[in-house]
Amino acid sequence: MKCNFHTMLQTNTSLSKLVSLVLLSTILLASTAHATQGQATIKIYTEHLPPYNYLEDGEFTGYSTEILKAMLKEAGLNSSFTMLPWGRAYLSASTEPSSLLYTTTRTPEREAYFEWIGPIGPRKMRLFKLKERRDIQIKSEADLRKYRVGIVRDTSAIKLVVERGLFSKQQIDEAPTTTSNMKKLFFRRIDFILATSGGARYELEHLPYRLEDIEPIYTLDEDFQFYFAVNKSTDAVTVNKLKAAFEKIKATGLLEILRKKYSVD
């Protein structure tokens, strides 16, 4: 009986240890799963497009960036920001799950490829020329076809001006950024640049030229607006969190405050 008692005691002790280990393992697995979910990251892709999105002292900033950061904080989402030329940023966001692209124009051609959050604001694009270029006379849209225009590569604006007959593809000088186009304008390699007023103002503040040296000569239509575009494969919970966060941020009046801060029209 003594031997049997000790055997039973050892068996019960081993069983208790086994149960404890199983319970501990279950708790650890649940904790790990919860931590992994909490660490889920949405990949943010953008381009250099001041005053909407740009780098300043190594930090992502700008009108749209501040809105997005407020949304991410409200939604409790982690993120990683990457700045690329527009074509690469668009390709990355359109092919990678759990990714977001900004600032982008919502067009019929792009509609089916993203979940859209916004609008952030109107897309008011203008043609600018050097004020001293008195040889450039625009009395009708047909006159635009006499000149060369600089537009950022792979943007919807190129398709828009060609479809509207404002410029032919041969007249368009494609560049990676508005900064490149602005320099070409002052070097007289092109006759116009296509930009927002805020974008033109920002570029000239960071180049050895003055805002007074250029003038708008034509405004494209304002049928389209700027949005945040989320990859279609992103889980619905994340998308809904972002949409709800945007509406909450918008209701606080933050967008109006930032429009004034960044001179966005």
PDB file of C-alpha atoms in Angstrom:
ATOM      1  CA  MET A   1       0.000   0.000   0.000  1.00  0.00           C
ATOM      2  CA  LYS A   2       2.844   2.358   0.767  1.00  0.00           C
ATOM      3  CA  CYS A   3       4.317   1.826  -2.663  1.00  0.00           C
ATOM      4  CA  ASN A   4       0.939   2.292  -4.299  1.00  0.00           C
ATOM      5  CA  PHE A   5       0.300   5.493  -2.366  1.00  0.00           C
ATOM      6  CA  HIS A   6       3.576   7.055  -3.477  1.00  0.00           C
ATOM      7  CA  THR A   7       2.935   5.924  -7.039  1.00  0.00           C
ATOM      8  CA  MET A   8      -0.490   7.582  -6.985  1.00  0.00           C
ATOM      9  CA  LEU A   9       0.986  10.726  -5.456  1.00  0.00           C
ATOM     10  CA  GLN A  10       3.668  10.954  -8.146  1.00  0.00           C
ATOM     11  CA  THR A  11       1.078  10.328 -10.842  1.00  0.00           C
ATOM     12  CA  ASN A  12      -1.207  13.067  -9.507  1.00  0.00           C
ATOM     13  CA  THR A  13       1.716  15.485  -9.190  1.00  0.00           C
ATOM     14  CA  SER A  14       2.832  14.798 -12.765  1.00  0.00           C
ATOM     15  CA  LEU A  15      -0.730  15.244 -13.971  1.00  0.00           C
ATOM     16  CA  SER A  16      -1.042  18.552 -12.134  1.00  0.00           C
ATOM     17  CA  LYS A  17       2.204  19.773 -13.696  1.00  0.00           C
ATOM     18  CA  LEU A  18       0.997  18.705 -17.130  1.00  0.00           C
ATOM     19  CA  VAL A  19      -2.299  20.544 -16.703  1.00  0.00           C
ATOM     20  CA  SER A  20      -0.457  23.646 -15.502  1.00  0.00           C
ATOM     21  CA  LEU A  21       1.869  23.531 -18.494  1.00  0.00           C
ATOM     22  CA  VAL A  22      -1.063  23.176 -20.897  1.00  0.00           C
ATOM     23  CA  LEU A  23      -2.872  26.118 -19.281  1.00  0.00           C
ATOM     24  CA  LEU A  24       0.295  28.233 -19.339  1.00  0.00           C
ATOM     25  CA  SER A  25       0.908  27.405 -22.996  1.00  0.00           C
ATOM     26  CA  THR A  26      -2.673  28.355 -23.880  1.00  0.00           C
ATOM     27  CA  ILE A  27      -2.334  31.688 -22.096  1.00  0.00           C
ATOM     28  CA  LEU A  28       0.984  32.435 -23.794  1.00  0.00           C
ATOM     29  CA  LEU A  29      -0.384  31.566 -27.224  1.00  0.00           C
ATOM     30  CA  ALA A  30      -3.420  33.776 -26.674  1.00  0.00           C
ATOM     31  CA  SER A  31      -1.196  36.616 -25.470  1.00  0.00           C
ATOM     32  CA  THR A  32       1.108  36.230 -28.461  1.00  0.00           C
ATOM     33  CA  ALA A  33      -1.810  36.223 -30.869  1.00  0.00           C
ATOM     34  CA  HIS A  34      -3.237  39.339 -29.202  1.00  0.00           C
ATOM     35  CA  ALA A  35       0.154  41.081 -29.346  1.00  0.00           C
ATOM     36  CA  THR A  36       0.568  40.164 -33.014  1.00  0.00           C
ATOM     37  CA  GLN A  37      -2.836  41.637 -33.807  1.00  0.00           C
ATOM     38  CA  GLY A  38      -1.964  44.790 -31.906  1.00  0.00           C
ATOM     39  CA  GLN A  39       1.269  45.129 -33.866  1.00  0.00           C
ATOM     40  CA  ALA A  40      -0.415  44.884 -37.288  1.00  0.00           C
ATOM     41  CA  THR A  41       0.931  47.654 -39.497  1.00  0.00           C
ATOM     42  CA  ILE A  42      -0.643  49.426 -42.448  1.00  0.00           C
ATOM     43  CA  LYS A  43       1.902  50.428 -45.092  1.00  0.00           C
ATOM     44  CA  ILE A  44       1.582  54.045 -46.192  1.00  0.00           C
ATOM     45  CA  TYR A  45       2.864  55.106 -49.620  1.00  0.00           C
ATOM     46  CA  THR A  46       3.133  58.670 -50.786  1.00  0.00           C
ATOM     47  CA  GLU A  47       5.115  61.027 -53.017  1.00  0.00           C
ATOM     48  CA  HIS A  48       6.682  64.468 -52.693  1.00  0.00           C
ATOM     49  CA  LEU A  49       3.615  66.659 -53.268  1.00  0.00           C
ATOM     50  CA  PRO A  50       3.750  69.748 -51.076  1.00  0.00           C
ATOM     51  CA  PRO A  51       1.837  71.195 -49.360  1.00  0.00           C
ATOM     52  CA  TYR A  52      -0.093  67.893 -49.081  1.00  0.00           C
ATOM     53  CA  ASN A  53       2.717  65.422 -48.372  1.00  0.00           C
ATOM     54  CA  TYR A  54       6.462  65.978 -48.098  1.00  0.00           C
ATOM     55  CA  LEU A  55       9.492  65.467 -45.862  1.00  0.00           C
ATOM     56  CA  GLU A  56      10.752  68.162 -43.527  1.00  0.00           C
ATOM     57  CA  ASP A  57      13.840  67.453 -41.416  1.00  0.00           C
ATOM     58  CA  GLY A  58      13.287  63.749 -42.080  1.00  0.00           C
ATOM     59  CA  GLU A  59       9.674  63.816 -40.859  1.00  0.00           C
ATOM     60  CA  PHE A  60       6.580  63.185 -42.984  1.00  0.00           C
ATOM     61  CA  THR A  61       4.375  66.264 -42.871  1.00  0.00           C
ATOM     62  CA  GLY A  62       1.929  68.334 -44.891  1.00  0.00           C
ATOM     63  CA  TYR A  63      -1.807  68.959 -45.045  1.00  0.00           C
ATOM     64  CA  SER A  64      -2.851  65.400 -45.937  1.00  0.00           C
ATOM     65  CA  THR A  65      -0.158  63.837 -43.759  1.00  0.00           C
ATOM     66  CA  GLU A  66      -1.398  65.596 -40.631  1.00  0.00           C
ATOM     67  CA  ILE A  67      -4.946  64.435 -41.346  1.00  0.00           C
ATOM     68  CA  LEU A  68      -3.762  60.863 -41.897  1.00  0.00           C
ATOM     69  CA  LYS A  69      -1.641  60.775 -38.739  1.00  0.00           C
ATOM     70  CA  ALA A  70      -4.626  61.998 -36.727  1.00  0.00           C
ATOM     71  CA  MET A  71      -6.749  59.249 -38.302  1.00  0.00           C
ATOM     72  CA  LEU A  72      -4.216  56.529 -37.515  1.00  0.00           C
ATOM     73  CA  LYS A  73      -4.009  57.670 -33.905  1.00  0.00           C
ATOM     74  CA  GLU A  74      -7.794  57.764 -33.576  1.00  0.00           C
ATOM     75  CA  ALA A  75      -8.120  54.315 -35.169  1.00  0.00           C
ATOM     76  CA  GLY A  76      -5.330  52.858 -33.003  1.00  0.00           C
ATOM     77  CA  LEU A  77      -3.381  51.601 -36.020  1.00  0.00           C
ATOM     78  CA  ASN A  78       0.365  51.267 -36.443  1.00  0.00           C
ATOM     79  CA  SER A  79       1.872  52.420 -39.720  1.00  0.00           C
ATOM     80  CA  SER A  80       5.043  52.694 -41.765  1.00  0.00           C
ATOM     81  CA  PHE A  81       5.490  55.616 -44.166  1.00  0.00           C
ATOM     82  CA  THR A  82       7.434  55.347 -47.435  1.00  0.00           C
ATOM     83  CA  MET A  83       8.020  58.132 -49.960  1.00  0.00           C
ATOM     84  CA  LEU A  84       8.531  57.104 -53.596  1.00  0.00           C
ATOM     85  CA  PRO A  85       8.147  58.589 -57.065  1.00  0.00           C
ATOM     86  CA  TRP A  86       4.438  58.649 -57.851  1.00  0.00           C
ATOM     87  CA  GLY A  87       4.423  55.695 -60.271  1.00  0.00           C
ATOM     88  CA  ARG A  88       6.150  53.383 -57.785  1.00  0.00           C
ATOM     89  CA  ALA A  89       4.002  54.581 -54.876  1.00  0.00           C
ATOM     90  CA  TYR A  90       0.837  53.887 -56.866  1.00  0.00           C
ATOM     91  CA  LEU A  91       2.040  50.433 -57.955  1.00  0.00           C
ATOM     92  CA  SER A  92       3.015  49.457 -54.398  1.00  0.00           C
ATOM     93  CA  ALA A  93      -0.293  50.537 -52.873  1.00  0.00           C
ATOM     94  CA  SER A  94      -2.381  48.937 -55.624  1.00  0.00           C
ATOM     95  CA  THR A  95      -0.671  45.538 -55.287  1.00  0.00           C
ATOM     96  CA  GLU A  96       0.180  45.180 -51.569  1.00  0.00           C
ATOM     97  CA  PRO A  97      -2.515  44.231 -49.017  1.00  0.00           C
ATOM     98  CA  SER A  98      -2.864  46.458 -45.932  1.00  0.00           C
ATOM     99  CA  SER A  99      -1.514  49.498 -47.744  1.00  0.00           C
ATOM    100  CA  LEU A 100      -2.712  53.067 -48.282  1.00  0.00           C
ATOM    101  CA  LEU A 101      -1.873  55.652 -50.946  1.00  0.00           C
ATOM    102  CA  TYR A 102      -2.123  59.425 -50.611  1.00  0.00           C
ATOM    103  CA  THR A 103      -2.682  62.153 -51.769  1.00  0.00           C
ATOM    104  CA  THR A 104      -4.486  60.822 -54.850  1.00  0.00           C
ATOM    105  CA  THR A 105      -7.263  61.848 -57.209  1.00  0.00           C
ATOM    106  CA  ARG A 106     -10.402  59.727 -57.243  1.00  0.00           C
ATOM    107  CA  THR A 107     -11.178  59.061 -60.912  1.00  0.00           C
ATOM    108  CA  PRO A 108     -13.562  56.622 -62.656  1.00  0.00           C
ATOM    109  CA  GLU A 109     -10.577  54.607 -63.936  1.00  0.00           C
ATOM    110  CA  ARG A 110      -9.237  54.103 -60.397  1.00  0.00           C
ATOM    111  CA  GLU A 111     -12.571  53.596 -58.659  1.00  0.00           C
ATOM    112  CA  ALA A 112     -12.600  49.788 -58.592  1.00  0.00           C
ATOM    113  CA  TYR A 113      -8.992  49.375 -57.435  1.00  0.00           C
ATOM    114  CA  PHE A 114      -9.220  51.000 -53.992  1.00  0.00           C
ATOM    115  CA  GLU A 115     -11.390  51.698 -50.985  1.00  0.00           C
ATOM    116  CA  TRP A 116     -11.730  55.493 -50.875  1.00  0.00           C
ATOM    117  CA  ILE A 117     -11.628  57.691 -47.781  1.00  0.00           C
ATOM    118  CA  GLY A 118     -12.405  61.370 -48.059  1.00  0.00           C
ATOM    119  CA  PRO A 119     -12.627  63.681 -49.807  1.00  0.00           C
ATOM    120  CA  ILE A 120      -9.626  65.425 -48.309  1.00  0.00           C
ATOM    121  CA  GLY A 121     -10.227  68.504 -50.433  1.00  0.00           C
ATOM    122  CA  PRO A 122     -10.646  69.821 -53.975  1.00  0.00           C
ATOM    123  CA  ARG A 123      -8.033  69.225 -56.628  1.00  0.00           C
ATOM    124  CA  LYS A 124      -7.605  72.654 -58.178  1.00  0.00           C
ATOM    125  CA  MET A 125      -4.804  72.346 -60.727  1.00  0.00           C
ATOM    126  CA  ARG A 126      -3.504  75.418 -62.552  1.00  0.00           C
ATOM    127  CA  LEU A 127      -1.136  76.162 -65.408  1.00  0.00           C
ATOM    128  CA  PHE A 128       1.594  78.634 -64.431  1.00  0.00           C
ATOM    129  CA  LYS A 129       3.977  80.554 -66.668  1.00  0.00           C
ATOM    130  CA  LEU A 130       6.791  83.013 -66.028  1.00  0.00           C
ATOM    131  CA  LYS A 131       5.300  86.490 -65.647  1.00  0.00           C
ATOM    132  CA  GLU A 132       8.013  87.966 -67.860  1.00  0.00           C
ATOM    133  CA  ARG A 133       7.061  85.694 -70.765  1.00  0.00           C
ATOM    134  CA  ARG A 134       5.032  88.297 -72.633  1.00  0.00           C
ATOM    135  CA  ASP A 135       5.448  86.254 -75.798  1.00  0.00           C
ATOM    136  CA  ILE A 136       2.967  83.711 -74.407  1.00  0.00           C
ATOM    137  CA  GLN A 137      -0.567  84.797 -75.212  1.00  0.00           C
ATOM    138  CA  ILE A 138      -3.528  82.575 -74.311  1.00  0.00           C
ATOM    139  CA  LYS A 139      -6.829  83.800 -75.714  1.00  0.00           C
ATOM    140  CA  SER A 140      -8.445  80.376 -76.039  1.00  0.00           C
ATOM    141  CA  GLU A 141      -7.745  76.726 -75.179  1.00  0.00           C
ATOM    142  CA  ALA A 142      -6.486  76.207 -78.723  1.00  0.00           C
ATOM    143  CA  ASP A 143      -3.577  78.554 -77.970  1.00  0.00           C
ATOM    144  CA  LEU A 144      -2.281  76.110 -75.339  1.00  0.00           C
ATOM    145  CA  ARG A 145      -1.316  73.674 -78.074  1.00  0.00           C
ATOM    146  CA  LYS A 146       1.437  76.019 -79.187  1.00  0.00           C
ATOM    147  CA  TYR A 147       3.450  75.454 -76.026  1.00  0.00           C
ATOM    148  CA  ARG A 148       5.199  72.832 -73.899  1.00  0.00           C
ATOM    149  CA  VAL A 149       3.987  71.919 -70.398  1.00  0.00           C
ATOM    150  CA  GLY A 150       5.673  70.159 -67.475  1.00  0.00           C
ATOM    151  CA  ILE A 151       3.565  67.587 -65.585  1.00  0.00           C
ATOM    152  CA  VAL A 152       4.592  65.053 -62.939  1.00  0.00           C
ATOM    153  CA  ARG A 153       5.052  61.595 -64.458  1.00  0.00           C
ATOM    154  CA  ASP A 154       2.324  58.911 -64.165  1.00  0.00           C
ATOM    155  CA  THR A 155      -0.308  61.255 -62.706  1.00  0.00           C
ATOM    156  CA  SER A 156      -3.967  61.395 -63.719  1.00  0.00           C
ATOM    157  CA  ALA A 157      -3.419  64.997 -64.838  1.00  0.00           C
ATOM    158  CA  ILE A 158      -1.600  63.814 -67.969  1.00  0.00           C
ATOM    159  CA  LYS A 159      -4.569  61.742 -69.105  1.00  0.00           C
ATOM    160  CA  LEU A 160      -6.931  64.614 -68.261  1.00  0.00           C
ATOM    161  CA  VAL A 161      -5.194  67.294 -70.339  1.00  0.00           C
ATOM    162  CA  VAL A 162      -4.761  64.938 -73.301  1.00  0.00           C
ATOM    163  CA  GLU A 163      -8.404  63.794 -73.248  1.00  0.00           C
ATOM    164  CA  ARG A 164      -9.608  67.380 -73.033  1.00  0.00           C
ATOM    165  CA  GLY A 165      -7.437  68.318 -75.989  1.00  0.00           C
ATOM    166  CA  LEU A 166      -5.466  70.928 -74.056  1.00  0.00           C
ATOM    167  CA  PHE A 167      -2.126  69.357 -74.957  1.00  0.00           C
ATOM    168  CA  SER A 168      -0.914  66.472 -77.075  1.00  0.00           C
ATOM    169  CA  LYS A 169       1.374  63.853 -75.539  1.00  0.00           C
ATOM    170  CA  GLN A 170       4.248  65.309 -77.565  1.00  0.00           C
ATOM    171  CA  GLN A 171       3.823  68.648 -75.767  1.00  0.00           C
ATOM    172  CA  ILE A 172       4.092  67.140 -72.301  1.00  0.00           C
ATOM    173  CA  ASP A 173       7.462  67.105 -70.529  1.00  0.00           C
ATOM    174  CA  GLU A 174       7.168  64.477 -67.777  1.00  0.00           C
ATOM    175  CA  ALA A 175       9.243  64.913 -64.622  1.00  0.00           C
ATOM    176  CA  PRO A 176       9.470  63.004 -61.314  1.00  0.00           C
ATOM    177  CA  THR A 177       8.457  65.993 -59.161  1.00  0.00           C
ATOM    178  CA  THR A 178       7.001  69.495 -59.283  1.00  0.00           C
ATOM    179  CA  THR A 179      10.406  70.731 -58.112  1.00  0.00           C
ATOM    180  CA  SER A 180      11.966  69.469 -61.343  1.00  0.00           C
ATOM    181  CA  ASN A 181       9.229  71.115 -63.385  1.00  0.00           C
ATOM    182  CA  MET A 182       9.624  74.429 -61.581  1.00  0.00           C
ATOM    183  CA  LYS A 183      13.349  74.486 -62.332  1.00  0.00           C
ATOM    184  CA  LYS A 184      12.666  73.696 -65.994  1.00  0.00           C
ATOM    185  CA  LEU A 185      10.182  76.574 -66.110  1.00  0.00           C
ATOM    186  CA  PHE A 186      12.786  79.082 -64.930  1.00  0.00           C
ATOM    187  CA  PHE A 187      15.411  77.593 -67.246  1.00  0.00           C
ATOM    188  CA  ARG A 188      12.836  78.098 -70.037  1.00  0.00           C
ATOM    189  CA  ARG A 189      12.950  74.464 -71.062  1.00  0.00           C
ATOM    190  CA  ILE A 190       9.142  74.423 -70.788  1.00  0.00           C
ATOM    191  CA  ASP A 191       6.503  77.127 -71.116  1.00  0.00           C
ATOM    192  CA  PHE A 192       4.070  76.069 -68.373  1.00  0.00           C
ATOM    193  CA  ILE A 193       3.941  73.872 -65.310  1.00  0.00           C
ATOM    194  CA  LEU A 194       0.838  72.180 -63.943  1.00  0.00           C
ATOM    195  CA  ALA A 195       0.534  72.523 -60.151  1.00  0.00           C
ATOM    196  CA  THR A 196      -1.721  73.542 -57.301  1.00  0.00           C
ATOM    197  CA  SER A 197      -1.332  77.075 -55.967  1.00  0.00           C
ATOM    198  CA  GLY A 198      -0.120  75.711 -52.637  1.00  0.00           C
ATOM    199  CA  GLY A 199       2.350  73.428 -54.394  1.00  0.00           C
ATOM    200  CA  ALA A 200       3.768  76.254 -56.489  1.00  0.00           C
ATOM    201  CA  ARG A 201       4.075  78.453 -53.408  1.00  0.00           C
ATOM    202  CA  TYR A 202       5.924  75.757 -51.458  1.00  0.00           C
ATOM    203  CA  GLU A 203       8.382  75.057 -54.280  1.00  0.00           C
ATOM    204  CA  LEU A 204       9.255  78.723 -54.708  1.00  0.00           C
ATOM    205  CA  GLU A 205       9.850  79.105 -50.976  1.00  0.00           C
ATOM    206  CA  HIS A 206      12.518  76.402 -51.281  1.00  0.00           C
ATOM    207  CA  LEU A 207      14.079  77.590 -54.538  1.00  0.00           C
ATOM    208  CA  PRO A 208      15.955  80.835 -55.358  1.00  0.00           C
ATOM    209  CA  TYR A 209      12.911  82.322 -57.089  1.00  0.00           C
ATOM    210  CA  ARG A 210       9.943  84.441 -56.051  1.00  0.00           C
ATOM    211  CA  LEU A 211       6.231  83.716 -56.136  1.00  0.00           C
ATOM    212  CA  GLU A 212       5.801  87.027 -57.937  1.00  0.00           C
ATOM    213  CA  ASP A 213       7.872  85.674 -60.839  1.00  0.00           C
ATOM    214  CA  ILE A 214       5.106  83.312 -61.994  1.00  0.00           C
ATOM    215  CA  GLU A 215       1.401  83.712 -62.732  1.00  0.00           C
ATOM    216  CA  PRO A 216      -1.537  81.353 -63.357  1.00  0.00           C
ATOM    217  CA  ILE A 217      -2.916  81.465 -66.870  1.00  0.00           C
ATOM    218  CA  TYR A 218      -5.440  78.607 -66.831  1.00  0.00           C
ATOM    219  CA  THR A 219      -7.387  76.554 -64.257  1.00  0.00           C
ATOM    220  CA  LEU A 220      -8.356  72.965 -65.013  1.00  0.00           C
ATOM    221  CA  ASP A 221     -11.843  71.843 -64.091  1.00  0.00           C
ATOM    222  CA  GLU A 222     -12.535  70.979 -60.468  1.00  0.00           C
ATOM    223  CA  ASP A 223     -14.675  67.869 -61.012  1.00  0.00           C
ATOM    224  CA  PHE A 224     -12.263  65.620 -59.106  1.00  0.00           C
ATOM    225  CA  GLN A 225     -11.112  65.674 -55.493  1.00  0.00           C
ATOM    226  CA  PHE A 226      -8.223  64.362 -53.425  1.00  0.00           C
ATOM    227  CA  TYR A 227      -8.646  61.191 -51.323  1.00  0.00           C
ATOM    228  CA  PHE A 228      -6.869  58.522 -49.321  1.00  0.00           C
ATOM    229  CA  ALA A 229      -6.900  55.239 -51.286  1.00  0.00           C
ATOM    230  CA  VAL A 230      -6.745  51.909 -49.400  1.00  0.00           C
ATOM    231  CA  ASN A 231      -5.780  48.647 -51.097  1.00  0.00           C
ATOM    232  CA  LYS A 232      -8.854  46.499 -51.810  1.00  0.00           C
ATOM    233  CA  SER A 233      -7.357  43.471 -50.013  1.00  0.00           C
ATOM    234  CA  THR A 234      -7.109  45.329 -46.708  1.00  0.00           C
ATOM    235  CA  ASP A 235      -9.357  43.738 -44.095  1.00  0.00           C
ATOM    236  CA  ALA A 236     -12.750  45.382 -43.620  1.00  0.00           C
ATOM    237  CA  VAL A 237     -12.154  46.072 -39.915  1.00  0.00           C
ATOM    238  CA  THR A 238      -9.115  48.228 -40.685  1.00  0.00           C
ATOM    239  CA  VAL A 239     -10.875  50.067 -43.516  1.00  0.00           C
ATOM    240  CA  ASN A 240     -13.915  50.783 -41.356  1.00  0.00           C
ATOM    241  CA  LYS A 241     -11.703  52.027 -38.524  1.00  0.00           C
ATOM    242  CA  LEU A 242      -9.996  54.452 -40.917  1.00  0.00           C
ATOM    243  CA  LYS A 243     -13.291  55.663 -42.378  1.00  0.00           C
ATOM    244  CA  ALA A 244     -14.796  56.224 -38.937  1.00  0.00           C
ATOM    245  CA  ALA A 245     -11.632  58.012 -37.794  1.00  0.00           C
ATOM    246  CA  PHE A 246     -11.729  60.332 -40.814  1.00  0.00           C
ATOM    247  CA  GLU A 247     -15.337  61.321 -40.139  1.00  0.00           C
ATOM    248  CA  LYS A 248     -14.540  61.957 -36.483  1.00  0.00           C
ATOM    249  CA  ILE A 249     -11.461  64.035 -37.328  1.00  0.00           C
ATOM    250  CA  LYS A 250     -13.429  65.978 -39.944  1.00  0.00           C
ATOM    251  CA  ALA A 251     -16.161  66.777 -37.403  1.00  0.00           C
ATOM    252  CA  THR A 252     -13.586  68.445 -35.122  1.00  0.00           C
ATOM    253  CA  GLY A 253     -12.829  71.077 -37.764  1.00  0.00           C
ATOM    254  CA  LEU A 254      -9.214  69.938 -38.176  1.00  0.00           C
ATOM    255  CA  LEU A 255      -9.388  69.988 -41.991  1.00  0.00           C
ATOM    256  CA  GLU A 256     -10.311  73.684 -42.032  1.00  0.00           C
ATOM    257  CA  ILE A 257      -7.537  74.512 -39.584  1.00  0.00           C
ATOM    258  CA  LEU A 258      -4.978  72.660 -41.712  1.00  0.00           C
ATOM    259  CA  ARG A 259      -6.214  74.287 -44.940  1.00  0.00           C
ATOM    260  CA  LYS A 260      -5.297  77.659 -43.489  1.00  0.00           C
ATOM    261  CA  LYS A 261      -2.016  76.385 -42.072  1.00  0.00           C
ATOM    262  CA  TYR A 262      -0.859  74.976 -45.421  1.00  0.00           C
ATOM    263  CA  SER A 263      -2.581  77.525 -47.712  1.00  0.00           C
ATOM    264  CA  VAL A 264      -4.582  74.775 -49.426  1.00  0.00           C
ATOM    265  CA  ASP A 265      -7.296  76.116 -51.731  1.00  0.00           C
TER     266      ASP A 265
END
